[in-house]
Amino acid sequence: MRAAQVSARPSRRPARGASVGLICKSLLGKAHTVMAEGGMAAAMGNVDDRDNWRVHFADTMRGGQYVNNWRMAELHAKEAPDRVRELEKWGAVFDRTPDGRILQRNFGGHRYPRLAHVGDRTGLEMIRTLQDHAIHQGITVYMEVTTLELLKDGERVVGAFGYDRERGRFRAFKAKAVVLATGGIGRGFKITSNSWEYTGDGQAMAYRAGAELLDMEFVQFHPTGMVWPPSVRGILVTEGVRGEGGVLRNSEGKRFMFDDIPDNYKAQTADNPEEGWRYTQGDKSARRPPELLTRDHVARCIMREVKAGRGSPHGGVFLDIAWIKEKLPNAAEHIKKKLPSMYHQFKQLANVDITSEPMEVGPTTHYVMGGIRVDGDSQMTNVPGLFAAGEVAAGLHGANRLGGNSLSDLLVFGRRAGLYAAKFSKENPSGSVDAAQVSAAEKKALSPFERSGKDGPYQVQEDLQESMQALVGIVRNEGEMQEALHKVAELKTRAEAVKVAGNREYNPGWHTALDLENLLTVTEAVARCAIERKESRGGHFREDFPDKDAQAAKWNSVVSRGPDGQMHFRKEPIKDMPAELKLVIEENK
């Protein structure tokens, strides 16, 4: 069957005069963004007027262990407040301060209350607002379409090839520029908060098209995912629970986070429970509780308690927000108002009432700081015409993302990617879609129906997830990661022989078979980069190299596809930061 060729030409042109088509793997508005519950970070100073872009920049760089793209961190800190106000202008509803400004809450790694939010449903409100605005602007939407390959004219990207998930009909999209915003790689691990779409599609397609992947070793394990019951294992428990006063306790009832406060955060972290409580209630003279340290650190502390035999009955620890009844007379209603989704989630899915009892939580694969290497200003990759924004792109977060920076990352760099993609489209003529590329992509997509292998796609996917969770998880070492590389190579061979029964209509087995190449590509990149970084930094912790290496703070990991089709690794020196930004960091230590 020949692929239908589509040029995205809506009836009305959006504000910048470019014709825009939006391809969604799922339904419009069902992207994983809805799982970002706590808020979007922007130094608006509505709750604490000491906050400003300089503090936000310094917090982001410190959280990322200084391997961030400093230009992206600067732009993000400066532009995030305007993007939040723009979202409000487009119709987003936010919680409010008593005098009517956008309310901001505390979150891990942020010095001041900085997260604009709508209860604990901020991601849902953001995506609702953006989708409504996009439709109003005249953007054409292609829902439930999976893209499989980027199409090129010489070195330039000129479109994408894919299929509709319902009927399996092939589609070829022609475009002057392509923006990838496909999210992360969480489905490469067994325990994850990520939805089913997160199979590394954008990273892998860009890699095959010649783009470079940056810092793929830095995978974030969110410290608080649900661990019980098994049906909801891995589902996210927002950091907002801790921002509102929730505390972490082990099986002995001890608040263990006070036992391990990193030196570079001691000056900003409370050393007693009373001060920590006052901070969550808006006391500007108080320092944040240790539960609001960076996610990588909190996750490792939880695993330490579990390994020491002080974990909860089901392999996690206890997150307790109910204890605030000791401080607030109307605690139950306060919790329901501030954390409505969390209350509903635990009550309906786990039969736990968080207003009266603790939750069992543990680390879950949540986010990848690495991704496609992009220019900090334009978000264009090293492949002309190909742009990337959000989790699929790398640079802003360095070795560890601060909570809330993901949503404002999308707003700031999604806008920049769109602006520069439109500019590229206006300045360059249309390229040509090569029929031979389309035919090759069709043949490749249909190959699972013609194979005779014994494995089904789900067996291969499950074996990959088990291997990555066990061998390249929260705590890593050389031997296990080398074993993971051998396992990925073996799984690649098995994936190439995977057989799918039936036909293209309503066939989830076929969808999974087509996801496997992407998952195997990104997990290989994670393992290779993690082996090469022989230190512990941010989300990357090696028990055989437990300390930071000052020299390793001077380079980023880069992988690219060589002429031989193999993955090649190199260390890319980090460009020196301008003196004025170095001063900002010194001022905010």
XYZ file of C-alpha atoms in Angstrom:
589
model
C 0.000 0.000 0.000
C 1.369 3.426 -0.936
C 1.617 6.030 1.795
C -0.670 9.004 1.507
C 1.383 12.183 1.284
C 0.231 15.089 3.446
C 1.327 18.717 3.423
C 0.038 20.417 6.570
C -1.962 23.348 5.167
C -4.674 24.493 7.570
C -7.383 26.915 6.513
C -5.948 29.710 8.684
C -2.326 30.560 9.353
C -1.150 30.932 12.976
C 0.389 34.143 14.276
C 3.819 33.747 12.645
C 2.381 33.019 9.215
C 3.562 29.412 9.022
C 1.349 26.488 8.095
C 1.457 24.033 11.000
C 0.473 20.397 11.392
C 0.537 18.610 14.762
C 1.005 14.826 14.851
C -0.030 13.086 18.103
C 0.846 9.483 18.925
C -2.197 9.438 21.196
C -5.232 11.735 21.334
C -4.778 15.485 21.519
C -4.438 16.447 25.176
C -3.468 12.943 26.349
C 0.306 13.458 26.337
C 2.358 12.672 29.435
C 2.388 16.389 30.300
C -0.786 15.729 32.291
C 1.346 13.818 34.814
C 3.312 16.979 35.706
C 1.121 17.827 38.647
C 2.977 20.149 41.004
C 3.405 23.274 38.901
C 5.603 25.228 36.491
C 8.695 26.986 37.791
C 8.962 30.704 37.070
C 10.632 33.395 39.188
C 7.620 35.713 39.397
C 8.153 36.642 43.044
C 4.438 36.556 43.845
C 4.876 34.774 47.184
C 8.452 35.741 48.034
C 9.673 38.971 46.463
C 13.294 37.935 46.904
C 12.922 35.587 43.946
C 14.182 36.614 40.517
C 15.696 35.092 37.370
C 19.197 35.174 38.863
C 18.205 32.927 41.776
C 16.293 30.594 39.450
C 19.295 30.388 37.108
C 21.647 29.567 39.992
C 19.242 26.951 41.393
C 18.936 25.267 37.984
C 22.707 25.179 37.449
C 23.370 23.881 40.965
C 20.697 21.209 40.577
C 22.198 20.172 37.233
C 25.670 19.917 38.793
C 26.999 22.548 36.361
C 26.995 20.383 33.229
C 23.874 22.210 31.992
C 23.812 24.271 28.816
C 24.200 27.568 30.680
C 22.658 29.555 27.814
C 19.470 27.494 28.020
C 19.390 27.877 31.812
C 19.743 31.644 31.408
C 17.001 31.934 28.783
C 14.694 29.669 30.779
C 15.062 31.644 34.002
C 14.558 34.978 32.227
C 11.633 34.024 29.994
C 9.589 31.614 32.158
C 7.571 34.350 33.947
C 6.400 35.825 30.636
C 5.438 32.376 29.353
C 3.315 31.710 32.458
C 1.584 35.071 32.054
C 1.037 34.289 28.370
C -0.560 30.975 29.313
C -2.826 32.842 31.733
C -3.755 35.261 28.931
C -4.784 32.284 26.798
C -7.162 31.077 29.490
C -5.220 28.996 32.015
C -6.679 29.005 35.520
C -4.217 29.234 38.425
C -4.531 29.142 42.200
C -4.396 32.679 43.611
C -2.791 34.649 46.408
C -5.174 36.626 48.663
C -4.556 39.731 46.539
C -5.323 37.894 43.274
C -1.887 37.122 41.854
C -0.805 33.675 40.647
C 0.007 31.554 43.693
C 3.398 29.817 43.849
C 4.445 26.817 45.940
C 7.641 25.268 47.269
C 9.384 22.499 45.362
C 12.612 20.533 45.681
C 15.797 22.379 44.791
C 14.123 25.795 44.473
C 15.220 28.340 47.066
C 11.907 30.206 47.116
C 8.240 29.314 46.405
C 8.352 29.375 42.599
C 5.836 26.932 41.102
C 2.707 28.439 39.582
C 0.044 25.781 39.951
C -3.581 24.673 39.842
C -3.857 22.402 42.869
C -1.953 19.316 41.779
C -3.395 19.273 38.247
C -1.134 21.852 36.626
C 0.003 19.770 33.656
C -3.598 19.005 32.762
C -4.517 22.697 32.863
C -1.495 23.620 30.781
C -2.157 21.095 28.038
C -5.878 21.982 27.985
C -5.033 25.635 27.470
C -2.413 24.970 24.800
C -4.596 22.595 22.795
C -7.495 25.041 22.813
C -5.211 27.855 21.700
C -3.631 25.700 18.973
C -7.018 24.809 17.514
C -8.066 28.452 17.645
C -4.874 29.387 15.785
C -5.789 27.038 12.961
C -3.269 24.256 13.529
C -4.221 20.984 11.817
C -4.092 17.985 14.165
C -3.440 14.363 13.160
C -4.360 12.234 16.158
C -3.338 8.638 16.876
C -0.593 8.704 14.246
C 2.828 7.230 15.026
C 5.833 8.608 13.166
C 8.465 6.011 12.323
C 11.147 7.814 10.309
C 12.222 11.329 9.394
C 12.456 11.985 5.661
C 15.490 13.803 4.259
C 16.498 15.672 1.137
C 20.278 15.478 1.292
C 21.278 16.584 4.793
C 18.017 18.420 5.469
C 14.864 17.013 7.092
C 11.819 17.569 4.874
C 9.111 15.528 6.565
C 8.186 12.351 8.382
C 6.760 8.909 7.626
C 4.277 7.130 9.875
C 0.949 5.362 10.122
C -2.428 5.802 11.765
C -2.737 3.488 14.742
C -6.368 2.578 14.149
C -6.257 1.186 10.623
C -2.534 0.972 9.995
C -2.632 3.197 6.919
C 0.705 4.761 6.053
C 1.176 8.538 5.967
C 4.004 10.665 4.562
C 4.142 14.243 5.822
C 6.017 16.883 3.859
C 7.292 19.926 5.769
C 9.890 22.670 5.498
C 10.820 22.138 9.156
C 10.058 19.505 11.793
C 9.829 20.115 15.563
C 10.104 17.038 17.782
C 8.359 17.219 21.172
C 7.899 13.494 21.783
C 8.899 13.213 25.438
C 11.094 10.684 27.160
C 12.286 7.079 27.355
C 10.676 5.768 30.547
C 9.220 2.660 28.905
C 12.749 1.321 28.626
C 12.566 0.586 32.386
C 10.322 -1.749 34.368
C 9.102 0.750 36.978
C 8.143 4.111 35.509
C 5.704 6.953 35.910
C 5.697 7.423 32.130
C 2.716 6.665 29.937
C 2.794 4.107 27.115
C 3.887 6.642 24.459
C 7.310 7.205 26.063
C 9.369 4.801 23.967
C 12.124 7.186 22.854
C 10.643 7.735 19.391
C 11.918 11.284 18.876
C 15.420 10.588 20.172
C 15.793 7.471 18.029
C 14.350 8.985 14.845
C 16.607 12.025 15.199
C 19.617 9.779 15.860
C 18.929 7.757 12.702
C 18.582 11.015 10.764
C 22.040 12.147 11.882
C 21.314 14.166 15.027
C 23.501 13.850 18.107
C 22.266 12.673 21.512
C 23.610 14.444 24.593
C 24.074 13.287 28.215
C 21.894 10.199 27.955
C 23.369 8.771 31.181
C 21.384 11.274 33.219
C 18.060 9.556 33.930
C 15.926 10.914 36.750
C 14.326 8.522 39.190
C 11.558 10.484 40.900
C 11.772 9.616 44.589
C 8.052 9.215 45.173
C 6.139 6.839 42.962
C 3.383 4.589 44.308
C 4.701 1.159 45.308
C 1.439 -0.445 46.450
C -0.848 -1.971 45.234
C 0.996 -3.555 42.269
C -1.561 -2.330 39.728
C -0.451 1.280 40.280
C 3.226 0.702 40.967
C 5.295 3.567 39.604
C 2.485 6.127 39.270
C 3.755 9.522 40.330
C 3.137 11.125 43.716
C 3.750 14.806 43.127
C 6.544 16.635 44.908
C 3.792 19.046 45.876
C 2.916 16.661 48.726
C 6.297 17.413 50.287
C 6.001 21.070 49.338
C 2.812 21.279 51.400
C 4.474 19.724 54.461
C 4.621 15.983 53.730
C 7.517 14.138 55.383
C 9.404 10.918 54.611
C 9.708 8.297 57.337
C 11.205 4.816 57.469
C 9.651 1.758 59.113
C 10.933 2.974 62.491
C 9.037 6.230 62.105
C 12.215 8.285 61.718
C 12.499 11.293 59.359
C 15.659 9.947 57.779
C 16.296 12.842 55.378
C 17.847 14.873 58.210
C 20.645 12.272 58.345
C 22.160 13.184 54.972
C 22.209 16.802 53.806
C 24.826 17.493 51.075
C 27.447 20.115 51.916
C 26.485 22.430 49.046
C 22.892 22.556 50.355
C 23.469 22.730 54.136
C 23.280 26.507 54.282
C 19.846 26.435 52.619
C 18.349 23.414 54.419
C 16.571 23.256 57.773
C 18.340 21.273 60.482
C 15.219 20.621 62.547
C 11.568 19.669 61.839
C 10.057 22.862 63.219
C 12.040 25.097 60.858
C 11.142 22.852 57.933
C 7.443 23.126 58.766
C 7.624 26.907 58.988
C 9.211 27.012 55.531
C 6.315 25.076 53.973
C 3.909 27.572 55.537
C 5.611 30.581 53.967
C 7.980 31.743 56.715
C 10.646 33.682 54.789
C 13.148 33.355 57.633
C 13.013 29.536 57.561
C 15.040 27.149 55.408
C 13.509 24.328 53.361
C 13.085 20.850 54.883
C 15.452 18.122 53.612
C 12.507 16.361 51.916
C 12.746 19.209 49.363
C 16.343 18.514 48.375
C 16.975 17.530 44.744
C 15.259 14.436 43.406
C 18.414 12.430 42.791
C 19.498 12.830 46.407
C 16.078 12.023 47.891
C 15.780 8.911 45.695
C 19.172 7.598 46.843
C 18.300 8.244 50.501
C 15.092 6.235 50.106
C 16.996 3.333 48.536
C 19.514 3.481 51.381
C 16.725 2.986 53.920
C 15.217 0.117 51.928
C 18.564 -1.674 51.542
C 19.259 -1.221 55.249
C 16.031 -3.044 56.091
C 14.175 0.059 57.256
C 11.784 0.248 54.323
C 8.020 -0.115 54.186
C 6.403 -3.575 53.821
C 6.331 -3.339 50.025
C 9.829 -2.045 49.334
C 9.505 1.712 49.730
C 9.202 4.217 52.566
C 6.323 6.200 54.036
C 5.278 9.640 52.794
C 3.087 11.252 55.433
C 1.035 14.411 54.863
C -1.615 13.375 57.412
C 0.688 14.392 60.273
C -0.087 18.077 59.641
C -3.248 17.575 61.693
C -0.889 18.261 64.603
C -0.384 21.758 63.166
C -3.640 22.647 61.395
C -7.150 22.249 62.871
C -8.726 21.697 59.434
C -5.936 19.532 58.058
C -8.116 17.077 56.114
C -9.911 19.796 54.141
C -6.629 21.639 53.632
C -5.059 18.524 52.069
C -8.065 17.899 49.819
C -7.960 21.506 48.621
C -4.209 21.632 47.988
C -3.788 18.065 46.669
C -7.113 16.992 45.148
C -5.629 14.595 42.582
C -3.404 12.899 45.134
C -6.324 12.439 47.491
C -8.471 10.969 44.718
C -5.649 8.818 43.293
C -4.818 7.090 46.551
C -8.421 6.792 47.716
C -9.712 5.294 44.469
C -6.713 3.265 43.294
C -5.076 2.159 46.536
C -7.831 2.550 49.163
C -5.545 4.860 51.166
C -6.898 8.054 52.721
C -3.906 10.409 52.662
C -5.659 12.767 55.106
C -5.419 10.117 57.821
C -2.625 7.655 56.900
C 0.764 7.633 55.150
C 1.436 6.486 51.573
C 3.989 3.891 50.526
C 6.311 5.393 47.946
C 9.603 4.625 46.247
C 11.725 5.762 43.272
C 10.255 5.453 39.788
C 11.837 6.175 36.397
C 10.453 9.590 35.614
C 12.486 11.773 33.260
C 15.588 11.810 31.085
C 17.743 14.925 31.335
C 19.639 13.816 28.228
C 18.230 13.860 24.732
C 18.724 15.436 21.331
C 21.502 17.996 21.240
C 20.112 21.406 20.246
C 21.290 24.985 19.866
C 20.409 26.856 23.052
C 18.759 29.799 21.323
C 17.011 28.248 18.318
C 16.511 24.625 19.455
C 17.701 23.405 16.041
C 19.726 20.198 15.978
C 22.872 19.638 13.924
C 20.522 18.404 11.165
C 19.123 21.355 9.153
C 15.364 21.737 9.471
C 15.092 19.534 12.564
C 14.206 21.154 15.895
C 13.428 19.673 19.313
C 11.886 20.952 22.548
C 10.936 19.608 25.963
C 12.083 16.287 27.378
C 13.193 14.965 23.982
C 15.843 17.721 23.887
C 18.852 18.008 26.189
C 20.803 20.816 27.815
C 18.687 22.809 30.247
C 18.670 20.398 33.174
C 22.238 19.073 33.174
C 22.700 16.091 35.469
C 19.432 16.520 37.379
C 16.165 18.351 36.687
C 14.536 20.438 39.377
C 10.841 19.771 39.851
C 8.649 22.242 37.979
C 11.343 23.154 35.468
C 9.888 20.663 32.983
C 6.646 22.563 32.334
C 8.325 25.956 32.015
C 10.970 24.250 29.816
C 8.144 23.266 27.455
C 6.722 26.782 27.413
C 10.028 28.615 26.920
C 11.714 26.303 24.446
C 8.553 25.094 22.738
C 7.946 28.714 21.799
C 11.543 29.217 20.704
C 11.533 26.025 18.625
C 8.331 27.138 16.920
C 9.615 30.646 16.204
C 12.892 29.447 14.715
C 11.235 26.614 12.779
C 8.882 29.175 11.231
C 11.852 31.409 10.440
C 13.708 28.469 8.832
C 10.620 27.621 6.776
C 10.326 31.150 5.430
C 14.006 31.394 4.548
C 14.312 28.032 2.784
C 12.491 26.571 -0.212
C 10.583 23.306 0.004
C 12.658 20.171 -0.244
C 11.711 16.988 -2.085
C 10.358 13.819 -0.516
C 12.223 10.822 -1.923
C 9.804 8.059 -2.940
C 12.546 5.481 -2.360
C 12.845 6.543 1.306
C 9.091 6.183 1.741
C 9.087 2.745 0.113
C 11.951 1.574 2.323
C 10.122 2.819 5.424
C 6.950 0.979 4.368
C 8.854 -2.258 3.832
C 10.569 -1.943 7.200
C 7.264 -1.269 8.980
C 5.598 -4.344 7.438
C 8.496 -6.721 8.075
C 7.200 -8.029 11.460
C 4.285 -9.693 9.635
C 6.671 -11.622 7.363
C 9.096 -13.012 9.937
C 9.297 -16.479 11.397
C 10.868 -15.746 14.795
C 9.659 -17.373 17.999
C 9.621 -14.202 20.150
C 6.665 -11.883 20.374
C 7.252 -8.134 20.845
C 6.058 -8.093 24.436
C 8.628 -10.681 25.532
C 11.467 -8.623 24.094
C 10.141 -5.394 25.579
C 9.734 -6.975 29.024
C 13.246 -8.452 28.966
C 14.660 -5.033 28.051
C 12.780 -3.308 30.849
C 13.907 -5.904 33.399
C 17.530 -5.586 32.279
C 17.635 -1.800 32.375
C 15.923 -1.640 35.762
C 18.334 -4.150 37.276
C 21.582 -3.161 35.537
C 21.386 0.563 34.692
C 19.039 1.777 37.424
C 19.472 4.100 40.400
C 22.793 2.578 41.514
C 25.226 1.564 38.752
C 28.561 -0.164 38.337
C 30.837 -1.063 35.432
C 30.210 -4.805 35.391
C 26.433 -4.564 35.398
C 26.347 -1.869 32.722
C 28.640 -3.891 30.451
C 26.255 -6.783 30.973
C 23.388 -4.470 29.998
C 25.146 -3.568 26.733
C 25.552 -7.244 25.881
C 21.879 -7.775 26.726
C 20.801 -4.882 24.472
C 22.832 -6.353 21.597
C 21.180 -9.722 22.142
C 17.732 -8.123 22.309
C 18.389 -6.251 19.061
C 18.907 -9.573 17.322
C 15.730 -10.956 18.876
C 13.782 -7.785 17.972
C 14.806 -8.088 14.321
C 13.190 -11.544 14.264
C 10.018 -10.663 16.196
C 6.920 -11.996 14.480
C 3.499 -10.344 14.662
C 0.236 -12.126 13.882
C -2.884 -10.679 12.301
C -3.005 -7.529 10.194
C -2.424 -3.810 10.584
C -5.865 -2.919 11.939
C -6.187 -2.527 15.720
C -2.961 -4.444 16.338
C -1.127 -3.411 19.526
C 1.419 -6.200 19.020
C 2.487 -4.569 15.763
C 2.719 -1.166 17.460
C 4.960 -2.659 20.149
C 7.148 -4.400 17.569
C 7.711 -1.051 15.833
C 8.560 0.633 19.158
C 11.334 -1.850 19.910
C 14.003 -0.321 17.649
C 13.565 3.044 19.340
C 13.663 1.592 22.845
C 16.797 -0.404 22.065
C 18.509 2.649 20.577
C 17.906 4.939 23.538
C 18.698 2.322 26.176
C 21.982 1.521 24.435
C 22.781 5.244 24.526
C 22.009 5.395 28.254
C 24.264 2.423 29.019
C 27.154 3.605 26.822
C 27.177 7.110 28.258
C 26.839 5.801 31.825
C 29.850 3.515 31.356
C 31.973 6.412 30.098
C 31.085 8.765 32.968
C 33.264 7.322 35.708
C 31.946 9.457 38.547
C 28.678 10.131 40.379
C 26.816 13.284 39.387
C 23.119 14.169 39.640
C 20.876 11.361 38.441
C 23.913 9.217 37.562
C 25.257 7.365 40.624
C 28.031 4.783 40.391
C 28.897 2.715 43.430
C 32.342 2.005 41.911
C 32.946 5.767 41.454
C 30.857 7.329 44.255
C 32.445 10.798 44.166
C 32.336 13.664 41.695
C 35.294 14.149 39.379
C 36.136 17.819 38.801
C 37.417 17.051 35.307
C 34.154 15.339 34.372
C 32.307 18.600 35.067
C 34.033 20.029 31.983
C 32.439 17.792 29.349
C 29.138 16.425 28.096
C 28.533 12.940 26.697
C 27.658 12.827 22.990
C 26.642 9.801 20.935
C 26.064 9.742 17.199
C 25.456 7.184 14.480
C 28.593 6.412 12.518
C 28.862 5.511 8.828
C 29.096 1.891 9.951
C 25.680 2.156 11.622
C 27.239 1.727 15.062
C 26.840 4.084 18.014
C 29.901 6.277 18.590
C 30.709 8.114 21.830
C 32.739 11.264 22.404
C 33.317 13.811 25.158
C 32.291 17.327 24.164
C 33.992 20.163 26.139
C 31.524 22.529 27.808
C 31.873 26.106 26.593
C 33.093 28.514 29.236
C 30.373 30.450 31.017
C 30.404 34.262 30.673
C 31.806 36.141 33.651
C 28.476 37.805 34.443
C 26.742 34.412 34.803
C 29.559 33.048 36.946
C 28.998 36.031 39.215
C 25.274 35.214 39.433
C 26.135 31.725 40.687
C 28.649 33.057 43.219
C 26.088 35.555 44.528
C 23.545 32.789 45.111
C 25.646 30.109 46.778
